[in-house]
Amino acid sequence: MTLLLFALSCIALIGFTFVTGFHDAPNATAIPVKTRALTPKVALRTSALFNFLGMALTGLALGSVTTHWLTVPQGKTGLGMILATLTAAVMWGLITWWFRMPSSSTHALISGLAGAAWAAQTVGLGRFNPFSEPLTTFLIIPLILVPLVLFCFSWAAVFPFYGLLQGTYPATVNRFSRIILSLANSLISLVHGVQTGQRAVVIYAVLLLSAGLDVAPTTYVISAIFLAMVLGLGTARGSSRIGYTFAHQMVRVDPLRGAIAQSSTALALVLLQFFLNTPVSSSHLSASAVLGSGVNQRFAAVRLKIVVRIIFTWVITLPACFILSAVLFLALSPLL
């Protein structure tokens, strides 16, 4: 049964990685495509390449890793928790994709783990805290504080650039803005690949520990490269459904404001990922940045109804994935 749960968890991890690439691709590609900086095909292929590179480099750099932020009990209980969590995250990713809503796979994982741990305690399989850091690190800062700060930063950044470029030919501004958008697409995708790679390698390490399997460090590297290929494939198959929501329906932006938004997103991802090591959602950052720069216009460019739906999706992600994961674990519990 342990090996079966391990195999099913590995399949769920592959599915989660593919859905993450498929679901999050518009975070980097939607604005460049909307402003005609890149064609949809070029944007997706570029994003897929840099997602692959980011995740593969993470596997090469980490090699044999420690669990760091994630701890689950060894044996069938831990495998059941991971399986329920990954399955719930995949289900929520597909649900939000169907409704064209950007959502955070990071917060889906965190709330799913919390739900699985609660379910394990409910059925008497033990009391576990799957997180090695306070929940404020995972929820309050990235879910509330960071998007608000990035919204304000992106809104304020329009003023100096608009003043600096007054008198410049619009064609010149648009041309340079599209160059910046193309570069930002690559940088956002690279950091997204690094972030996804860290999660995937850590989850895989936890699965091995829970199953009691001892493998060579090179196995982590090979697994990371394989998962990087899955992430790249998922990104290349990325749908325009979610991108259409926040690049077309939520707000209308010109190339200059799009470049400011994407540059702000890329800067925030690099700062938070590499310097502060804080788990954040690229979906939240991308939507907050484009909304901030889009609001700063003389005419009404924002559809408040869509904004409310997006924020509602962000908030409901936590209880929804908690409940999904808890129900799935309770269904698995007779086998554990």
Tab-separated table of C-alpha atoms in Angstrom:
chain	number	residue	atom	x	y	z
A	1	MET	CA	0.000	0.000	0.000
A	2	THR	CA	2.890	2.375	0.774
A	3	LEU	CA	4.385	1.975	-2.696
A	4	LEU	CA	0.948	2.422	-4.285
A	5	LEU	CA	0.377	5.662	-2.361
A	6	PHE	CA	3.876	6.810	-3.321
A	7	ALA	CA	3.208	6.105	-7.012
A	8	LEU	CA	-0.161	7.881	-6.911
A	9	SER	CA	1.441	10.863	-5.147
A	10	CYS	CA	4.145	11.075	-7.832
A	11	ILE	CA	1.460	11.058	-10.529
A	12	ALA	CA	-0.402	13.792	-8.628
A	13	LEU	CA	2.830	15.823	-8.414
A	14	ILE	CA	3.297	15.530	-12.181
A	15	GLY	CA	-0.318	16.591	-12.710
A	16	PHE	CA	0.071	19.513	-10.318
A	17	THR	CA	3.220	20.695	-12.107
A	18	PHE	CA	1.516	20.525	-15.515
A	19	VAL	CA	-1.594	22.357	-14.293
A	20	THR	CA	0.598	25.009	-12.622
A	21	GLY	CA	2.314	25.758	-15.923
A	22	PHE	CA	-0.970	25.633	-17.835
A	23	HIS	CA	-2.776	27.823	-15.279
A	24	ASP	CA	-0.021	30.371	-14.580
A	25	ALA	CA	1.267	30.932	-18.123
A	26	PRO	CA	-0.941	34.049	-18.632
A	27	ASN	CA	0.770	35.748	-15.665
A	28	ALA	CA	3.772	36.369	-17.900
A	29	THR	CA	2.236	36.268	-21.379
A	30	ALA	CA	-1.162	38.013	-21.210
A	31	ILE	CA	0.008	41.647	-21.129
A	32	PRO	CA	2.764	41.255	-23.777
A	33	VAL	CA	0.230	39.586	-26.079
A	34	LYS	CA	-2.477	42.161	-25.325
A	35	THR	CA	-0.114	45.059	-26.134
A	36	ARG	CA	1.251	43.248	-29.204
A	37	ALA	CA	4.770	43.023	-27.850
A	38	LEU	CA	4.737	39.298	-28.654
A	39	THR	CA	2.503	36.982	-30.610
A	40	PRO	CA	0.654	34.357	-28.525
A	41	LYS	CA	2.776	31.526	-29.914
A	42	VAL	CA	6.108	33.278	-29.305
A	43	ALA	CA	5.048	34.425	-25.827
A	44	LEU	CA	4.043	30.903	-24.750
A	45	ARG	CA	7.140	29.257	-26.203
A	46	THR	CA	9.446	31.811	-24.583
A	47	SER	CA	7.663	31.445	-21.258
A	48	ALA	CA	7.833	27.637	-21.510
A	49	LEU	CA	11.584	27.763	-22.176
A	50	PHE	CA	12.357	30.025	-19.217
A	51	ASN	CA	10.033	28.095	-16.910
A	52	PHE	CA	11.933	24.942	-17.875
A	53	LEU	CA	15.303	26.613	-17.295
A	54	GLY	CA	14.254	28.003	-13.904
A	55	MET	CA	12.965	24.674	-12.646
A	56	ALA	CA	15.897	22.670	-14.049
A	57	LEU	CA	18.439	25.044	-12.511
A	58	THR	CA	16.647	24.720	-9.186
A	59	GLY	CA	16.999	20.939	-9.320
A	60	LEU	CA	20.695	21.195	-10.193
A	61	ALA	CA	21.324	23.738	-7.450
A	62	LEU	CA	19.401	22.000	-4.689
A	63	GLY	CA	20.295	18.391	-5.390
A	64	SER	CA	19.437	16.507	-2.218
A	65	VAL	CA	17.305	18.917	-0.224
A	66	THR	CA	15.865	19.204	3.229
A	67	THR	CA	12.131	19.621	3.754
A	68	HIS	CA	12.636	23.262	4.883
A	69	TRP	CA	9.072	24.575	5.088
A	70	LEU	CA	7.169	21.287	4.770
A	71	THR	CA	7.060	18.414	7.261
A	72	VAL	CA	4.658	15.470	7.224
A	73	PRO	CA	4.744	12.180	9.149
A	74	GLN	CA	6.500	9.222	7.602
A	75	GLY	CA	4.549	6.255	6.337
A	76	LYS	CA	1.120	5.973	4.777
A	77	THR	CA	-0.325	8.921	6.708
A	78	GLY	CA	2.200	11.375	5.263
A	79	LEU	CA	1.760	9.990	1.754
A	80	GLY	CA	-2.011	10.276	2.118
A	81	MET	CA	-1.670	13.923	3.192
A	82	ILE	CA	0.493	14.794	0.191
A	83	LEU	CA	-1.775	12.903	-2.209
A	84	ALA	CA	-4.905	14.646	-0.902
A	85	THR	CA	-3.190	18.053	-1.002
A	86	LEU	CA	-1.897	17.727	-4.570
A	87	THR	CA	-5.194	16.342	-5.846
A	88	ALA	CA	-7.124	19.189	-4.235
A	89	ALA	CA	-4.722	21.751	-5.733
A	90	VAL	CA	-5.125	20.234	-9.207
A	91	MET	CA	-8.907	20.213	-8.874
A	92	TRP	CA	-8.963	23.855	-7.744
A	93	GLY	CA	-6.644	24.880	-10.567
A	94	LEU	CA	-8.967	23.320	-13.121
A	95	ILE	CA	-12.066	24.820	-11.484
A	96	THR	CA	-10.624	28.348	-11.506
A	97	TRP	CA	-9.375	27.866	-15.077
A	98	TRP	CA	-12.899	26.904	-16.158
A	99	PHE	CA	-14.279	30.096	-14.602
A	100	ARG	CA	-11.425	32.169	-16.109
A	101	MET	CA	-10.169	33.302	-12.699
A	102	PRO	CA	-6.481	33.682	-11.735
A	103	SER	CA	-5.688	31.912	-8.465
A	104	SER	CA	-2.651	30.960	-6.428
A	105	SER	CA	-1.302	27.411	-6.614
A	106	THR	CA	0.954	28.300	-3.667
A	107	HIS	CA	-1.993	29.063	-1.410
A	108	ALA	CA	-3.882	26.057	-2.758
A	109	LEU	CA	-0.994	23.872	-1.558
A	110	ILE	CA	-0.737	25.558	1.836
A	111	SER	CA	-4.440	25.425	2.624
A	112	GLY	CA	-4.631	21.878	1.245
A	113	LEU	CA	-1.892	20.746	3.612
A	114	ALA	CA	-3.699	22.382	6.511
A	115	GLY	CA	-6.918	20.602	5.539
A	116	ALA	CA	-5.188	17.213	5.278
A	117	ALA	CA	-3.509	17.713	8.669
A	118	TRP	CA	-6.852	18.608	10.252
A	119	ALA	CA	-8.493	15.528	8.724
A	120	ALA	CA	-5.670	13.293	9.989
A	121	GLN	CA	-6.204	14.618	13.494
A	122	THR	CA	-9.983	14.147	13.182
A	123	VAL	CA	-9.697	10.419	12.399
A	124	GLY	CA	-7.092	9.851	15.097
A	125	LEU	CA	-4.032	9.377	12.879
A	126	GLY	CA	-2.021	11.913	14.840
A	127	ARG	CA	-1.692	15.631	15.366
A	128	PHE	CA	0.593	17.274	12.854
A	129	ASN	CA	1.736	20.756	11.969
A	130	PRO	CA	2.967	20.492	8.367
A	131	PHE	CA	4.571	23.934	8.410
A	132	SER	CA	7.928	24.791	9.927
A	133	GLU	CA	7.203	28.550	9.836
A	134	PRO	CA	4.283	30.673	11.118
A	135	LEU	CA	1.259	30.817	8.834
A	136	THR	CA	1.623	34.609	8.645
A	137	THR	CA	4.708	33.952	6.506
A	138	PHE	CA	2.624	31.942	4.048
A	139	LEU	CA	-0.748	33.720	4.155
A	140	ILE	CA	-0.915	37.244	5.572
A	141	ILE	CA	2.208	38.692	3.940
A	142	PRO	CA	1.832	37.222	0.404
A	143	LEU	CA	-1.974	37.239	0.252
A	144	ILE	CA	-2.742	40.703	1.629
A	145	LEU	CA	0.349	42.855	2.145
A	146	VAL	CA	2.406	42.143	-0.978
A	147	PRO	CA	-0.410	42.632	-3.555
A	148	LEU	CA	-1.429	45.911	-1.904
A	149	VAL	CA	2.141	47.214	-1.884
A	150	LEU	CA	2.662	46.201	-5.520
A	151	PHE	CA	-0.653	47.791	-6.551
A	152	CYS	CA	0.430	51.096	-4.974
A	153	PHE	CA	3.950	50.866	-6.424
A	154	SER	CA	2.695	50.158	-9.944
A	155	TRP	CA	0.138	52.976	-9.681
A	156	ALA	CA	2.763	55.474	-8.462
A	157	ALA	CA	5.368	54.406	-11.032
A	158	VAL	CA	3.174	55.693	-13.869
A	159	PHE	CA	3.696	59.340	-12.817
A	160	PRO	CA	7.481	59.664	-13.246
A	161	PHE	CA	7.582	57.672	-16.483
A	162	TYR	CA	4.622	59.549	-17.933
A	163	GLY	CA	6.255	62.880	-17.073
A	164	LEU	CA	9.649	61.775	-18.361
A	165	LEU	CA	8.264	60.630	-21.707
A	166	GLN	CA	5.972	63.575	-22.393
A	167	GLY	CA	6.817	65.012	-25.779
A	168	THR	CA	8.209	61.710	-27.065
A	169	TYR	CA	6.575	60.235	-30.137
A	170	PRO	CA	3.978	57.615	-29.135
A	171	ALA	CA	5.468	55.150	-31.629
A	172	THR	CA	8.859	55.438	-29.910
A	173	VAL	CA	7.354	54.960	-26.439
A	174	ASN	CA	5.363	51.949	-27.590
A	175	ARG	CA	8.385	50.372	-29.283
A	176	PHE	CA	10.597	50.555	-26.188
A	177	SER	CA	7.696	49.536	-23.947
A	178	ARG	CA	7.209	46.388	-26.021
A	179	ILE	CA	10.896	45.545	-25.707
A	180	ILE	CA	10.601	45.815	-21.920
A	181	LEU	CA	7.454	43.677	-22.004
A	182	SER	CA	9.297	40.975	-23.929
A	183	LEU	CA	12.150	40.949	-21.408
A	184	ALA	CA	9.756	40.952	-18.456
A	185	ASN	CA	7.942	37.949	-19.920
A	186	SER	CA	11.196	35.977	-19.796
A	187	LEU	CA	12.181	37.129	-16.300
A	188	ILE	CA	8.766	36.442	-14.765
A	189	SER	CA	8.771	32.989	-16.343
A	190	LEU	CA	12.284	32.234	-15.082
A	191	VAL	CA	11.465	33.170	-11.482
A	192	HIS	CA	8.165	31.281	-11.706
A	193	GLY	CA	10.115	28.211	-12.791
A	194	VAL	CA	12.512	28.593	-9.856
A	195	GLN	CA	9.644	28.962	-7.403
A	196	THR	CA	7.737	25.989	-8.807
A	197	GLY	CA	10.938	23.950	-8.860
A	198	GLN	CA	11.618	24.613	-5.182
A	199	ARG	CA	8.135	23.417	-4.248
A	200	ALA	CA	8.273	20.350	-6.477
A	201	VAL	CA	11.714	19.201	-5.313
A	202	VAL	CA	10.782	19.664	-1.662
A	203	ILE	CA	7.505	17.754	-2.120
A	204	TYR	CA	9.344	14.959	-3.916
A	205	ALA	CA	11.894	14.777	-1.097
A	206	VAL	CA	9.078	14.560	1.455
A	207	LEU	CA	7.429	11.783	-0.562
A	208	LEU	CA	10.652	9.780	-0.539
A	209	LEU	CA	11.089	10.266	3.199
A	210	SER	CA	7.488	9.296	3.884
A	211	ALA	CA	7.818	6.157	1.766
A	212	GLY	CA	11.097	5.235	3.468
A	213	LEU	CA	13.011	5.254	0.179
A	214	ASP	CA	16.664	6.203	0.010
A	215	VAL	CA	17.901	7.419	-3.374
A	216	ALA	CA	21.065	8.968	-4.721
A	217	PRO	CA	21.309	12.770	-4.993
A	218	THR	CA	21.371	12.475	-8.774
A	219	THR	CA	17.829	11.097	-8.622
A	220	TYR	CA	16.629	14.476	-7.332
A	221	VAL	CA	18.324	16.191	-10.255
A	222	ILE	CA	16.837	13.792	-12.821
A	223	SER	CA	13.394	14.144	-11.238
A	224	ALA	CA	13.683	17.940	-11.243
A	225	ILE	CA	14.650	17.997	-14.940
A	226	PHE	CA	11.724	15.688	-15.761
A	227	LEU	CA	9.319	17.896	-13.805
A	228	ALA	CA	10.837	20.937	-15.540
A	229	MET	CA	9.916	19.371	-18.869
A	230	VAL	CA	6.374	18.819	-17.563
A	231	LEU	CA	6.183	22.455	-16.413
A	232	GLY	CA	7.462	23.675	-19.774
A	233	LEU	CA	4.945	21.510	-21.617
A	234	GLY	CA	2.120	22.790	-19.412
A	235	THR	CA	3.211	26.384	-19.985
A	236	ALA	CA	3.417	25.858	-23.747
A	237	ARG	CA	-0.161	24.578	-23.657
A	238	GLY	CA	-1.240	27.581	-21.584
A	239	SER	CA	-4.771	28.775	-22.150
A	240	SER	CA	-5.827	32.323	-22.898
A	241	ARG	CA	-8.942	31.982	-20.695
A	242	ILE	CA	-7.333	33.436	-17.558
A	243	GLY	CA	-5.178	35.919	-19.445
A	244	TYR	CA	-8.267	37.302	-21.152
A	245	THR	CA	-9.795	38.019	-17.739
A	246	PHE	CA	-7.169	40.375	-16.355
A	247	ALA	CA	-5.612	41.649	-19.597
A	248	HIS	CA	-8.863	42.362	-21.458
A	249	GLN	CA	-11.840	42.256	-19.085
A	250	MET	CA	-10.414	43.579	-15.802
A	251	VAL	CA	-8.475	46.553	-17.134
A	252	ARG	CA	-7.287	48.104	-20.380
A	253	VAL	CA	-3.654	49.214	-20.566
A	254	ASP	CA	-1.427	50.696	-23.229
A	255	PRO	CA	2.132	49.367	-23.828
A	256	LEU	CA	3.693	51.880	-21.415
A	257	ARG	CA	1.444	50.954	-18.498
A	258	GLY	CA	1.761	47.297	-19.420
A	259	ALA	CA	5.550	47.583	-19.308
A	260	ILE	CA	5.368	49.295	-15.902
A	261	ALA	CA	3.085	46.555	-14.578
A	262	GLN	CA	5.182	43.657	-15.872
A	263	SER	CA	8.441	45.272	-14.732
A	264	SER	CA	6.968	45.787	-11.268
A	265	THR	CA	5.871	42.151	-11.166
A	266	ALA	CA	9.299	40.918	-12.243
A	267	LEU	CA	11.042	43.152	-9.685
A	268	ALA	CA	8.755	41.972	-6.882
A	269	LEU	CA	9.231	38.304	-7.795
A	270	VAL	CA	13.021	38.619	-7.857
A	271	LEU	CA	13.118	40.545	-4.566
A	272	LEU	CA	10.748	38.233	-2.710
A	273	GLN	CA	12.095	34.978	-4.147
A	274	PHE	CA	15.845	35.511	-4.025
A	275	PHE	CA	16.354	38.066	-1.246
A	276	LEU	CA	13.484	37.575	1.205
A	277	ASN	CA	12.706	33.919	0.347
A	278	THR	CA	8.986	34.556	0.865
A	279	PRO	CA	6.472	32.315	-0.923
A	280	VAL	CA	4.314	34.518	-3.138
A	281	SER	CA	1.803	34.028	-5.911
A	282	SER	CA	2.761	35.227	-9.371
A	283	SER	CA	-0.970	35.323	-10.160
A	284	HIS	CA	-1.628	37.790	-7.339
A	285	LEU	CA	1.372	39.937	-8.247
A	286	SER	CA	0.591	40.099	-11.977
A	287	ALA	CA	-3.049	41.020	-11.464
A	288	SER	CA	-2.255	43.585	-8.739
A	289	ALA	CA	0.447	45.281	-10.809
A	290	VAL	CA	-1.616	45.583	-13.997
A	291	LEU	CA	-4.580	46.837	-11.988
A	292	GLY	CA	-2.397	49.473	-10.304
A	293	SER	CA	-0.965	50.843	-13.533
A	294	GLY	CA	-4.308	50.543	-15.316
A	295	VAL	CA	-6.168	52.554	-12.686
A	296	ASN	CA	-3.793	55.460	-13.219
A	297	GLN	CA	-5.462	56.775	-16.376
A	298	ARG	CA	-7.667	59.728	-17.227
A	299	PHE	CA	-10.544	57.552	-18.386
A	300	ALA	CA	-12.319	54.659	-16.710
A	301	ALA	CA	-10.377	51.545	-17.715
A	302	VAL	CA	-11.258	49.162	-14.880
A	303	ARG	CA	-14.308	46.914	-14.598
A	304	LEU	CA	-15.021	46.746	-10.886
A	305	LYS	CA	-17.188	43.639	-11.222
A	306	ILE	CA	-14.265	41.604	-12.566
A	307	VAL	CA	-11.938	42.942	-9.860
A	308	VAL	CA	-14.377	41.850	-7.150
A	309	ARG	CA	-14.655	38.374	-8.697
A	310	ILE	CA	-10.869	38.003	-8.793
A	311	ILE	CA	-10.435	39.073	-5.166
A	312	PHE	CA	-13.272	36.744	-4.153
A	313	THR	CA	-11.465	33.879	-5.915
A	314	TRP	CA	-8.237	34.681	-4.050
A	315	VAL	CA	-10.010	34.676	-0.700
A	316	ILE	CA	-12.118	31.566	-1.307
A	317	THR	CA	-9.064	29.585	-2.456
A	318	LEU	CA	-8.032	29.036	1.168
A	319	PRO	CA	-11.245	27.480	2.566
A	320	ALA	CA	-12.057	25.704	-0.709
A	321	CYS	CA	-8.727	23.855	-0.890
A	322	PHE	CA	-8.828	23.189	2.859
A	323	ILE	CA	-12.222	21.485	2.489
A	324	LEU	CA	-11.313	19.629	-0.717
A	325	SER	CA	-8.120	18.239	0.775
A	326	ALA	CA	-9.805	17.308	4.059
A	327	VAL	CA	-12.597	15.429	2.256
A	328	LEU	CA	-10.110	13.598	0.037
A	329	PHE	CA	-7.986	12.577	3.040
A	330	LEU	CA	-11.039	11.382	4.949
A	331	ALA	CA	-11.946	9.254	1.928
A	332	LEU	CA	-8.410	7.794	1.925
A	333	SER	CA	-8.187	7.322	5.703
A	334	PRO	CA	-9.631	3.748	5.815
A	335	LEU	CA	-6.633	2.655	3.706
A	336	LEU	CA	-4.042	4.351	5.930
